[in-house]
Short mmCIF file of C-alpha atoms in Angstrom, two decimals:
data_model
loop_
_atom_site.label_atom_id
_atom_site.label_comp_id
_atom_site.label_asym_id
_atom_site.label_seq_id
_atom_site.Cartn_x
_atom_site.Cartn_y
_atom_site.Cartn_z
CA MET A 288 19.70 1.75 -1.97
CA PHE A 289 16.96 0.84 -4.43
CA ASN A 290 16.96 0.81 -8.21
CA ARG A 291 13.74 2.68 -8.93
CA ASN A 292 14.73 4.60 -12.07
CA ARG A 293 11.75 5.80 -14.03
CA PHE A 294 11.42 5.32 -17.76
CA LEU A 295 9.08 7.02 -20.19
CA ARG A 296 8.35 5.92 -23.72
CA ARG A 297 5.61 7.66 -25.64
CA VAL A 298 4.11 6.17 -28.81
CA ALA A 299 1.08 7.98 -30.24
CA ALA A 300 -1.58 8.04 -27.50
CA ILE A 301 -0.14 5.09 -25.58
CA ALA A 302 2.54 5.73 -22.98
CA SER A 303 4.61 3.23 -21.05
CA ILE A 304 5.92 4.49 -17.74
CA SER A 305 7.65 2.71 -14.88
CA LEU A 306 5.96 3.60 -11.63
CA VAL A 307 4.37 6.77 -13.01
CA ALA A 308 0.94 8.32 -12.85
CA GLY A 309 -0.72 11.59 -13.55
CA CYS A 310 -1.71 13.83 -16.46
CA GLY A 311 -4.90 15.76 -17.01
CA LEU A 312 -7.31 17.65 -19.19
CA LEU A 313 -8.42 21.26 -19.01
CA SER A 314 -11.38 21.13 -16.68
CA ASN A 315 -13.66 23.21 -14.52
CA GLY A 316 -13.74 20.73 -11.64
CA SER A 317 -15.49 21.47 -8.38
CA GLY A 318 -12.39 23.22 -7.07
CA GLY A 319 -12.72 25.96 -9.70
CA GLU A 320 -11.35 26.76 -13.12
CA GLY A 321 -7.95 25.17 -13.68
CA THR A 322 -8.36 22.70 -10.82
CA ILE A 323 -6.97 19.27 -11.65
CA VAL A 324 -9.64 16.66 -11.03
CA VAL A 325 -8.37 13.18 -10.15
CA GLY A 326 -10.50 10.03 -10.02
CA THR A 327 -9.85 6.92 -7.93
CA THR A 328 -11.77 3.94 -6.57
CA SER A 329 -9.74 3.99 -3.33
CA ALA A 330 -11.52 6.24 -0.83
CA PRO A 331 -10.04 6.99 2.60
CA SER A 332 -11.34 4.96 5.53
CA THR A 333 -10.44 7.75 7.99
CA LEU A 334 -8.91 11.23 8.13
CA ASP A 335 -6.90 10.53 11.30
CA PRO A 336 -3.39 9.14 10.60
CA ALA A 337 -3.40 7.23 13.91
CA ALA A 338 -6.26 5.09 12.61
CA SER A 339 -5.01 4.23 9.14
CA TRP A 340 -2.77 1.53 7.70
CA ASP A 341 -4.44 1.52 4.29
CA GLY A 342 -5.17 3.52 1.15
CA SER A 343 -6.07 6.60 3.20
CA TRP A 344 -2.37 7.39 2.87
CA GLU A 345 -3.02 8.62 -0.68
CA LEU A 346 -4.82 11.63 0.77
CA PHE A 347 -2.55 12.01 3.80
CA ARG A 348 0.57 12.45 1.67
CA ASN A 349 -0.88 15.63 0.23
CA ILE A 350 -2.46 17.30 3.28
CA TYR A 351 -0.20 16.21 6.13
CA GLN A 352 3.57 16.34 6.39
CA THR A 353 6.15 13.84 7.62
CA LEU A 354 9.71 14.40 8.83
CA LEU A 355 10.99 12.57 5.76
CA ALA A 356 9.45 11.90 2.36
CA TYR A 357 10.46 11.41 -1.27
CA PRO A 358 11.24 14.42 -3.48
CA SER A 359 10.85 13.75 -7.18
CA GLY A 360 13.42 11.20 -8.32
CA ALA A 361 14.52 10.22 -4.80
CA THR A 362 14.77 6.53 -3.99
CA THR A 363 15.53 6.97 -0.29
CA PRO A 364 13.75 9.23 2.22
CA GLN A 365 14.86 12.87 2.31
CA PRO A 366 14.03 15.65 4.81
CA ASP A 367 10.62 17.31 4.45
CA ALA A 368 9.28 18.79 7.69
CA ALA A 369 12.78 18.12 8.97
CA GLU A 370 15.81 20.11 7.96
CA SER A 371 18.02 17.09 8.60
CA CYS A 372 17.80 13.55 10.01
CA ALA A 373 20.44 10.91 10.73
CA PHE A 374 21.45 8.03 12.97
CA THR A 375 23.86 9.38 15.57
CA ASP A 376 25.34 6.04 16.65
CA ASN A 377 26.98 3.07 14.95
CA SER A 378 24.29 0.59 15.97
CA SER A 379 21.30 2.27 14.24
CA ARG A 380 19.46 2.76 17.53
CA THR A 381 19.42 6.55 17.96
CA TYR A 382 17.86 8.66 15.23
CA ARG A 383 17.86 12.44 15.45
CA CYS A 384 15.89 14.98 13.38
CA THR A 385 16.06 18.77 13.36
CA LEU A 386 12.93 20.57 12.14
CA ARG A 387 12.91 23.38 9.63
CA ALA A 388 12.69 26.78 11.30
CA GLY A 389 9.35 28.56 11.54
CA MET A 390 7.14 25.56 10.78
CA LYS A 391 3.36 26.07 11.02
CA PHE A 392 0.19 24.07 10.51
CA ALA A 393 -2.28 25.26 7.88
CA ASP A 394 -4.31 27.11 10.56
CA GLY A 395 -1.26 29.03 11.75
CA ASP A 396 -0.46 27.03 14.90
CA ALA A 397 3.24 26.36 15.46
CA LEU A 398 4.63 22.98 14.41
CA ASP A 399 7.45 22.18 16.83
CA ALA A 400 9.28 19.16 18.23
CA LYS A 401 6.52 18.59 20.80
CA ALA A 402 3.99 18.26 17.98
CA VAL A 403 6.12 15.56 16.37
CA GLN A 404 6.48 13.71 19.67
CA HIS A 405 2.72 13.99 20.26
CA SER A 406 1.94 12.65 16.78
CA ILE A 407 4.13 9.56 17.14
CA ASP A 408 3.22 8.82 20.75
CA ARG A 409 -0.54 8.97 20.12
CA ILE A 410 -0.24 6.29 17.42
CA ARG A 411 1.10 3.86 20.00
CA THR A 412 -1.15 5.06 22.83
CA ILE A 413 -4.35 4.76 20.82
CA ASN A 414 -3.16 1.54 19.13
CA ALA A 415 -6.18 1.50 16.81
CA PRO A 416 -7.09 -1.97 15.47
CA SER A 417 -6.63 -0.80 11.89
CA GLY A 418 -3.91 1.73 12.75
CA PRO A 419 -0.17 1.80 12.03
CA ALA A 420 1.21 1.13 15.52
CA GLY A 421 2.75 -2.09 14.18
CA LEU A 422 5.19 -0.04 12.12
CA LEU A 423 6.72 1.31 15.35
CA GLY A 424 7.75 -2.02 16.83
CA SER A 425 11.40 -0.96 17.06
CA LEU A 426 10.66 2.39 18.74
CA ASP A 427 11.33 2.64 22.47
CA SER A 428 10.75 6.34 23.15
CA VAL A 429 10.72 9.85 21.65
CA ASP A 430 12.48 12.81 23.26
CA THR A 431 12.64 16.48 22.35
CA LYS A 432 15.40 19.04 22.84
CA GLY A 433 14.18 22.56 22.46
CA ASP A 434 11.60 23.46 19.83
CA ARG A 435 13.28 21.91 16.81
CA GLU A 436 15.08 18.71 17.82
CA VAL A 437 13.46 15.25 18.02
CA VAL A 438 15.34 12.13 19.12
CA PHE A 439 14.03 8.61 18.51
CA HIS A 440 15.42 5.89 20.77
CA LEU A 441 15.04 2.40 19.30
CA ASN A 442 14.89 -0.83 21.28
CA LYS A 443 16.93 -2.63 18.63
CA PRO A 444 18.94 -1.74 15.55
CA ASP A 445 16.64 -0.82 12.66
CA ALA A 446 18.10 0.59 9.45
CA THR A 447 14.57 0.72 8.00
CA PHE A 448 13.35 3.25 10.60
CA PRO A 449 13.84 6.28 8.28
CA PHE A 450 11.54 4.54 5.79
CA VAL A 451 8.90 4.19 8.52
CA LEU A 452 9.14 7.91 9.32
CA ALA A 453 8.58 8.65 5.63
CA THR A 454 5.24 6.81 5.52
CA PRO A 455 2.07 8.93 5.70
CA ALA A 456 1.22 6.96 8.86
CA MET A 457 3.73 9.19 10.66
CA SER A 458 1.94 12.38 9.60
CA ILE A 459 2.46 15.29 12.00
CA VAL A 460 -0.77 16.54 13.61
CA ASP A 461 -1.59 19.55 15.80
CA PRO A 462 -1.69 18.59 19.51
CA ASP A 463 -4.42 21.18 20.07
CA ASP A 464 -6.73 19.39 17.66
CA TYR A 465 -5.79 15.69 17.95
CA PRO A 466 -6.30 14.14 21.41
CA ALA A 467 -3.47 12.06 22.82
CA ASN A 468 -5.76 9.18 23.81
CA SER A 469 -8.51 9.08 21.20
CA LEU A 470 -9.18 9.42 17.49
CA ARG A 471 -10.86 12.36 15.78
CA LYS A 472 -14.27 11.48 14.38
CA ASP A 473 -15.04 14.57 12.28
CA ASP A 474 -13.99 15.50 8.76
CA LYS A 475 -11.58 18.28 9.76
CA VAL A 476 -7.85 18.10 9.09
CA TYR A 477 -5.09 20.14 10.70
CA GLY A 478 -1.92 19.35 8.82
CA SER A 479 1.08 21.15 7.35
CA GLY A 480 1.31 19.55 3.91
CA PRO A 481 1.36 21.22 0.49
CA TYR A 482 -2.44 21.39 0.51
CA GLN A 483 -5.16 21.94 3.05
CA LEU A 484 -8.47 20.12 2.93
CA LYS A 485 -11.07 22.73 1.95
CA SER A 486 -14.00 20.31 2.03
CA TYR A 487 -14.65 16.59 2.31
CA ASP A 488 -17.67 14.50 1.39
CA GLU A 489 -16.98 10.95 2.62
CA GLY A 490 -16.81 8.43 -0.19
CA LYS A 491 -17.45 11.11 -2.80
CA GLU A 492 -14.97 13.97 -2.93
CA ALA A 493 -12.01 15.73 -1.31
CA VAL A 494 -11.23 19.31 -2.34
CA LEU A 495 -7.62 20.35 -1.80
CA VAL A 496 -6.35 23.93 -2.02
CA ARG A 497 -2.89 25.43 -1.62
CA ASN A 498 -1.57 25.66 1.95
CA ASP A 499 0.22 29.01 2.14
CA ASN A 500 1.94 28.06 5.42
CA TYR A 501 3.66 25.04 3.88
CA LYS A 502 7.44 24.71 4.20
CA GLY A 503 8.99 21.62 2.64
CA PHE A 504 10.61 20.25 -0.49
CA ALA A 505 7.45 20.18 -2.64
CA LYS A 506 7.45 22.71 -5.46
CA ARG A 507 3.75 22.94 -6.20
CA GLN A 508 2.93 23.03 -9.88
CA ASN A 509 -0.77 23.69 -9.28
CA ASP A 510 -2.94 25.52 -6.76
CA ALA A 511 -5.80 23.07 -6.31
CA VAL A 512 -6.74 19.41 -6.79
CA THR A 513 -10.12 17.77 -6.42
CA ILE A 514 -10.14 14.02 -5.79
CA ARG A 515 -13.35 12.19 -6.69
CA TYR A 516 -14.08 8.72 -5.35
CA PHE A 517 -15.86 6.19 -7.56
CA GLN A 518 -17.49 2.86 -6.77
CA ASP A 519 -16.22 1.11 -9.89
CA SER A 520 -13.88 1.48 -12.83
CA ALA A 521 -16.55 1.76 -15.54
CA GLU A 522 -18.12 4.78 -13.87
CA MET A 523 -14.70 6.37 -13.47
CA VAL A 524 -13.65 5.80 -17.09
CA LYS A 525 -16.96 7.24 -18.32
CA ALA A 526 -16.27 10.36 -16.26
CA LEU A 527 -12.82 10.57 -17.86
CA ARG A 528 -14.20 10.24 -21.39
CA ASP A 529 -16.88 12.82 -20.59
CA LYS A 530 -14.15 15.18 -19.33
CA GLN A 531 -15.63 15.32 -15.84
CA ILE A 532 -12.25 14.22 -14.46
CA ASP A 533 -8.76 14.63 -15.84
CA VAL A 534 -6.83 11.61 -14.63
CA THR A 535 -7.29 8.28 -12.87
CA TYR A 536 -4.57 7.01 -10.59
CA ARG A 537 -5.95 3.86 -9.00
CA GLY A 538 -8.67 1.33 -9.75
CA LEU A 539 -8.83 0.79 -13.51
CA ALA A 540 -10.48 -2.55 -14.30
CA ALA A 541 -8.93 -4.98 -16.77
CA ASP A 542 -11.72 -4.60 -19.34
CA ASP A 543 -11.36 -0.83 -19.30
CA ILE A 544 -7.60 -1.09 -19.70
CA ILE A 545 -7.97 -3.44 -22.66
CA ALA A 546 -10.57 -1.17 -24.27
CA LEU A 547 -8.26 1.82 -23.94
CA GLN A 548 -5.35 -0.15 -25.37
CA LYS A 549 -7.36 -1.39 -28.36
CA HIS A 550 -9.22 1.71 -29.33
CA GLY A 551 -7.11 4.55 -28.03
CA ASN A 552 -8.27 8.15 -28.05
CA SER A 553 -6.58 11.27 -29.36
CA ASP A 554 -7.47 13.04 -26.09
CA LEU A 555 -6.37 10.23 -23.76
CA GLN A 556 -3.22 8.36 -22.94
CA LEU A 557 -2.75 5.10 -21.08
CA VAL A 558 0.09 4.81 -18.63
CA ASP A 559 1.37 1.25 -18.23
CA GLY A 560 4.24 0.35 -15.95
CA ALA A 561 5.57 -2.00 -13.30
CA GLY A 562 4.00 -1.97 -9.86
CA ILE A 563 4.79 -3.54 -6.50
CA ASP A 564 1.30 -4.04 -5.10
CA ILE A 565 0.36 -7.67 -4.48
CA SER A 566 -2.72 -9.87 -3.92
CA TYR A 567 -2.62 -12.91 -1.63
CA LEU A 568 -4.61 -15.37 0.48
CA VAL A 569 -4.43 -15.62 4.27
CA PHE A 570 -5.15 -18.85 6.18
CA ASN A 571 -6.52 -18.54 9.71
CA PRO A 572 -4.94 -20.99 12.19
CA LYS A 573 -8.11 -20.85 14.32
CA ASP A 574 -10.02 -22.77 11.64
CA SER A 575 -9.92 -26.56 11.97
CA TRP A 576 -9.10 -27.07 8.28
CA ALA A 577 -7.09 -23.95 7.45
CA LYS A 578 -4.72 -24.61 10.35
CA GLN A 579 -3.50 -27.86 8.77
CA PRO A 580 -0.29 -27.41 6.73
CA ALA A 581 -1.28 -30.17 4.30
CA VAL A 582 -4.50 -28.37 3.42
CA ARG A 583 -2.71 -25.10 2.80
CA LYS A 584 -0.02 -26.75 0.72
CA ALA A 585 -2.58 -28.65 -1.34
CA VAL A 586 -4.35 -25.36 -2.09
CA ALA A 587 -1.02 -23.84 -3.11
CA GLN A 588 -0.38 -26.85 -5.37
CA VAL A 589 -3.72 -26.51 -7.19
CA ILE A 590 -3.93 -22.75 -7.70
CA ASP A 591 -3.21 -21.69 -11.28
CA ARG A 592 -1.91 -18.11 -11.06
CA GLY A 593 -1.41 -17.90 -14.80
CA ALA A 594 -5.10 -18.63 -15.39
CA ILE A 595 -6.08 -15.93 -12.90
CA ALA A 596 -3.81 -13.38 -14.56
CA HIS A 597 -5.01 -14.27 -18.07
CA LYS A 598 -8.70 -15.13 -17.66
CA VAL A 599 -9.70 -12.70 -14.94
CA TYR A 600 -7.24 -9.82 -15.31
CA LYS A 601 -6.58 -10.13 -19.07
CA ASP A 602 -2.82 -10.11 -18.42
CA THR A 603 -2.92 -6.75 -16.71
CA VAL A 604 -1.31 -8.38 -13.65
CA ASP A 605 1.58 -10.84 -13.37
CA PRO A 606 1.58 -14.20 -11.52
CA LEU A 607 3.46 -13.92 -8.24
CA TYR A 608 5.38 -16.74 -6.52
CA SER A 609 6.64 -14.95 -3.41
CA MET A 610 5.25 -12.42 -0.96
CA VAL A 611 8.09 -10.13 -2.07
CA PRO A 612 7.32 -8.76 -5.56
CA LYS A 613 9.62 -8.65 -8.54
CA GLY A 614 11.75 -5.53 -8.71
CA LEU A 615 12.75 -5.45 -5.04
CA THR A 616 16.12 -6.64 -3.76
CA GLY A 617 15.80 -10.19 -2.42
CA HIS A 618 12.79 -11.32 -4.50
CA THR A 619 12.57 -15.08 -5.01
CA THR A 620 10.18 -17.47 -6.78
CA GLY A 621 9.82 -19.90 -3.89
CA PHE A 622 6.26 -21.06 -4.56
CA PHE A 623 7.12 -21.98 -8.14
CA ASP A 624 10.45 -23.54 -7.14
CA ASP A 625 8.72 -25.78 -4.56
CA TYR A 626 5.37 -26.47 -6.24
CA GLY A 627 6.06 -26.04 -9.94
CA TYR A 628 3.04 -25.95 -12.23
CA PRO A 629 -0.47 -26.63 -10.84
CA SER A 630 -0.98 -30.36 -10.22
CA VAL A 631 -4.06 -32.10 -8.82
CA SER A 632 -2.19 -35.38 -8.42
CA LYS A 633 0.54 -33.75 -6.33
CA ALA A 634 -2.09 -32.00 -4.21
CA ARG A 635 -3.92 -35.31 -3.67
CA SER A 636 -0.69 -36.91 -2.51
CA ILE A 637 -0.06 -34.06 -0.06
CA LEU A 638 -3.48 -34.58 1.49
CA LYS A 639 -3.26 -38.36 1.44
CA ASP A 640 0.14 -38.33 3.21
CA ALA A 641 -1.52 -36.28 5.97
CA GLY A 642 -4.34 -38.80 6.28
CA ILE A 643 -6.94 -36.56 4.61
CA THR A 644 -9.08 -38.49 2.15
CA GLN A 645 -12.36 -36.54 2.20
CA LYS A 646 -13.13 -33.34 0.32
CA VAL A 647 -11.85 -30.41 2.35
CA PRO A 648 -14.52 -27.76 3.04
CA LEU A 649 -13.19 -24.21 3.12
CA THR A 650 -14.90 -20.82 3.14
CA PHE A 651 -13.10 -18.09 1.20
CA TRP A 652 -13.92 -14.47 2.07
CA TYR A 653 -13.25 -11.36 -0.02
CA THR A 654 -14.16 -7.67 0.08
CA THR A 655 -16.53 -6.24 -2.49
CA ASP A 656 -15.23 -2.66 -2.71
CA ARG A 657 -11.50 -2.46 -2.07
CA TYR A 658 -9.25 -4.18 -4.59
CA GLY A 659 -11.05 -3.59 -7.86
CA SER A 660 -14.09 -4.95 -9.64
CA GLU A 661 -12.30 -8.16 -10.68
CA THR A 662 -11.95 -9.36 -7.07
CA GLY A 663 -15.25 -11.27 -7.10
CA LEU A 664 -14.37 -12.84 -10.46
CA MET A 665 -10.97 -13.90 -9.14
CA PHE A 666 -12.54 -15.69 -6.18
CA LYS A 667 -15.00 -17.42 -8.48
CA GLU A 668 -12.02 -18.62 -10.53
CA LEU A 669 -10.27 -19.82 -7.36
CA LYS A 670 -13.42 -21.71 -6.38
CA ARG A 671 -13.64 -23.26 -9.86
CA GLN A 672 -10.02 -24.41 -9.77
CA LEU A 673 -10.25 -25.93 -6.30
CA ASP A 674 -13.70 -27.48 -6.75
CA ASP A 675 -12.73 -28.97 -10.11
CA SER A 676 -9.75 -30.68 -8.48
CA GLY A 677 -12.20 -32.91 -6.61
CA LEU A 678 -10.23 -32.26 -3.43
CA PHE A 679 -12.07 -29.23 -2.04
CA THR A 680 -15.53 -27.81 -1.56
CA ILE A 681 -15.23 -24.03 -1.56
CA THR A 682 -17.87 -21.62 -0.27
CA LEU A 683 -17.53 -17.95 -1.18
CA LYS A 684 -18.64 -15.09 1.05
CA SER A 685 -18.04 -11.34 0.86
CA ARG A 686 -18.54 -8.04 2.68
CA PRO A 687 -17.90 -4.33 2.05
CA TRP A 688 -14.47 -3.20 3.26
CA LYS A 689 -15.46 -1.52 6.53
CA SER A 690 -17.24 -4.60 7.89
CA TYR A 691 -14.75 -6.93 6.17
CA VAL A 692 -11.89 -5.44 8.19
CA VAL A 693 -13.74 -6.01 11.45
CA GLY A 694 -14.35 -9.63 10.46
CA TYR A 695 -10.75 -10.59 9.77
CA GLN A 696 -9.53 -8.68 12.82
CA ASN A 697 -11.92 -10.77 14.90
CA GLY A 698 -10.65 -13.98 13.33
CA GLU A 699 -13.97 -14.82 11.66
CA TYR A 700 -12.67 -15.95 8.26
CA PRO A 701 -11.06 -19.37 7.61
CA VAL A 702 -9.42 -18.07 4.41
CA PHE A 703 -9.53 -14.52 3.16
CA GLY A 704 -8.10 -12.32 0.45
CA ARG A 705 -5.97 -9.25 1.01
CA GLY A 706 -4.01 -6.83 -1.07
CA TRP A 707 -0.89 -4.93 -0.09
CA PHE A 708 0.52 -1.63 -1.21
CA PRO A 709 3.90 -1.19 0.46
CA ASP A 710 4.59 1.19 3.32
CA PHE A 711 8.05 1.58 1.83
CA PRO A 712 9.91 -0.08 -1.07
CA ASP A 713 11.91 -2.74 0.75
CA ALA A 714 11.46 -6.52 0.90
CA ASP A 715 11.27 -6.18 4.70
CA ASN A 716 7.90 -4.48 4.26
CA PHE A 717 6.46 -7.49 2.44
CA ILE A 718 7.46 -9.83 5.28
CA ALA A 719 7.49 -8.05 8.65
CA PRO A 720 3.88 -6.71 8.62
CA PHE A 721 2.46 -10.23 8.22
CA VAL A 722 4.33 -12.10 10.96
CA GLY A 723 4.35 -11.94 14.76
CA GLN A 724 1.63 -12.23 17.38
CA GLN A 725 0.27 -8.84 16.34
CA ASN A 726 0.36 -8.09 12.64
CA ALA A 727 -1.51 -6.32 9.86
CA LEU A 728 -3.67 -9.39 9.20
CA GLY A 729 -5.29 -9.84 12.60
CA THR A 730 -4.25 -13.51 12.65
CA PRO A 731 -1.23 -14.34 14.85
CA TYR A 732 1.71 -15.79 12.92
CA PRO A 733 4.65 -16.22 15.37
CA ALA A 734 7.38 -17.28 12.83
CA PRO A 735 10.15 -16.88 15.46
CA GLU A 736 12.98 -17.58 13.00
CA ILE A 737 11.85 -14.55 10.99
CA THR A 738 10.89 -12.20 13.82
CA ASN A 739 13.71 -13.05 16.26
CA LYS A 740 16.62 -13.68 13.92
CA LEU A 741 16.35 -12.90 10.22
CA LEU A 742 14.62 -9.51 10.32
CA PRO A 743 16.61 -8.17 13.29
CA HIS A 744 19.83 -9.24 11.60
CA SER A 745 18.88 -7.65 8.28
CA ARG A 746 17.90 -4.39 9.95
CA ARG A 747 21.41 -3.87 11.21
CA GLU A 748 22.55 -3.32 7.64
CA SER A 749 21.78 -0.05 5.86
CA ASP A 750 23.06 -1.44 2.54
CA ARG A 751 20.07 -3.58 1.62
CA GLY A 752 22.02 -5.43 -1.03
CA GLN A 753 23.93 -7.08 1.82
CA VAL A 754 20.85 -8.69 3.40
CA VAL A 755 19.64 -10.77 0.46
CA LYS A 756 20.41 -14.08 2.18
CA ASP A 757 18.31 -13.14 5.23
CA LEU A 758 15.41 -12.07 3.02
CA GLU A 759 15.59 -15.24 0.93
CA GLN A 760 15.52 -17.42 4.05
CA ALA A 761 12.52 -15.54 5.39
CA GLN A 762 10.65 -16.04 2.13
CA GLN A 763 11.41 -19.76 2.17
CA ILE A 764 9.87 -20.04 5.64
CA LEU A 765 6.72 -18.40 4.28
CA VAL A 766 6.69 -20.93 1.44
CA ASP A 767 7.18 -23.86 3.81
CA ASP A 768 4.36 -22.69 6.10
CA ALA A 769 1.98 -21.68 3.27
CA ARG A 770 0.07 -19.51 5.74
CA LEU A 771 0.15 -16.77 3.10
CA ILE A 772 -0.21 -17.66 -0.58
CA PRO A 773 0.74 -14.94 -3.11
CA LEU A 774 -1.46 -14.71 -6.20
CA TRP A 775 -0.44 -11.80 -8.40
CA GLN A 776 1.63 -8.66 -8.67
CA GLY A 777 -0.03 -5.56 -10.05
CA ARG A 778 0.97 -3.14 -12.73
CA GLN A 779 0.44 0.60 -12.74
CA TYR A 780 -2.28 1.70 -15.15
CA VAL A 781 -3.36 5.30 -15.35
CA ALA A 782 -5.73 6.68 -17.94
CA ALA A 783 -5.46 10.41 -18.46
CA SER A 784 -6.02 13.24 -20.84
CA ASP A 785 -3.15 14.50 -22.90
CA ASP A 786 -2.47 18.07 -21.81
CA ILE A 787 -1.03 17.89 -18.29
CA SER A 788 2.64 17.40 -17.50
CA GLY A 789 4.42 16.18 -14.38
CA GLY A 790 2.97 12.70 -14.38
CA GLU A 791 6.34 11.06 -14.82
CA GLN A 792 7.39 12.39 -11.39
CA ALA A 793 4.05 12.09 -9.61
CA LEU A 794 4.42 8.75 -7.79
CA ASP A 795 6.84 8.24 -4.94
CA PRO A 796 8.65 4.87 -4.62
CA SER A 797 5.67 3.46 -2.70
CA THR A 798 3.40 4.45 -5.62
CA ILE A 799 1.60 7.16 -3.63
CA MET A 800 0.68 10.11 -5.81
CA GLU A 801 2.20 13.48 -5.01
CA MET A 802 -0.54 15.67 -6.49
CA TRP A 803 1.62 18.78 -6.52
CA MET A 804 3.64 17.45 -9.46
CA LEU A 805 0.68 17.67 -11.86
CA HIS A 806 0.38 20.80 -13.99
CA ARG A 807 -1.20 21.92 -17.22
CA LYS A 808 0.88 22.32 -20.34
CA THR A 809 1.38 25.95 -21.29
CA SER A 810 2.90 25.37 -24.72
CA TRP A 811 3.03 22.62 -27.32
#
């Protein structure tokens, strides 16, 4: 369905890999001798899958299990906790899964069909503000037949439903330990994934050890992984150079990437490949200025994405002209096609035609600790561009992620920045989460043509190459509304030592690291 072939080219200490991460250095990390120690700047916000629609999935993938997931090299979801899954009707509305026999959680409790039903139902029942209930919009009900059979009844055709089941949001939890009506607040985890969580220090470290009760497709190449959480890239890279960690898989800053590219290191390699994460602006229709189409379009006309990519990110990201990134079926360049190169005169005309002749005051919000250390610099560059046009007066404000989320969910921000790592690698997932009365942004965006016609029509078709026209029309509506303005598309950069293999298979198609693929070289 998707062309996600990986490619590896190694030249001296510099490697170029498409959608790849991983590698390591012999280390005595906190998990013990031989433990692979991984550094990242993306710490979990929660340990309960029902509360998370964010980077917490990186940890979930390795300690929980889903019915479907992505074995190495797979581009479509394959059975994991399930033995088999398939639509049983011609309209893509009934989806049936049979569990593997003898499934258990890490603590020995049985994992049966009722546990799967409980896990899915509690997501919708709890409906946490930052949770993944929005992914289950097409689900009507879940039934079980015996101990091993689960049947999902959909309220409309949805060929993307298997992709939803493969997201870590649909992690299977133990009904004895996860209440049906409330979230867990402690740091305990009862999952059935390749690893169990031995210990957890919030914002600092997660220690993973082998789960001997695991049954699934993962062929573990190591027995333990310690994940260390850093506040910034410089601290993380120093730890890598000092051999305190073995690999970084998210959060390298542009300056650190450039330094690694220029100077190299016989003990380190730099992984550089295409990514599908994006950065974008959101306009809040509750704000008196941001709700005006002319204001949004004038902002879109002034923004210089190339300058952001070059000046702020040192060309470690690519300018993006659609909410759907390059590399996915249906990608367009609508914002460039409609706006062309940045133009103050065109922006002035847009405002003048709408009767706006004064400087437009807007407050831009961003988070200080979520999307990398360049985020603040990017917003300063956006302010410079818009202020220098003479058409806007921009005020910048920021908050740490936990309070930032609460703010945008409460509709406090006129304009705010967000990033998006996909739930699954389909253009649908770069459109559907952002539209509708309830969406991942906390700001209602009805878009009835998209939600009532284009997406439902495209979801009837399992061959995604046949829905390009629907996806292109949806993207054009986003361009016309300019409620969401794409800024850049990321690349995958991973700095690592040179003596661990398995990195080329470590990321699934949604760029979530499967830690079990990493292993130390035993021969040269």
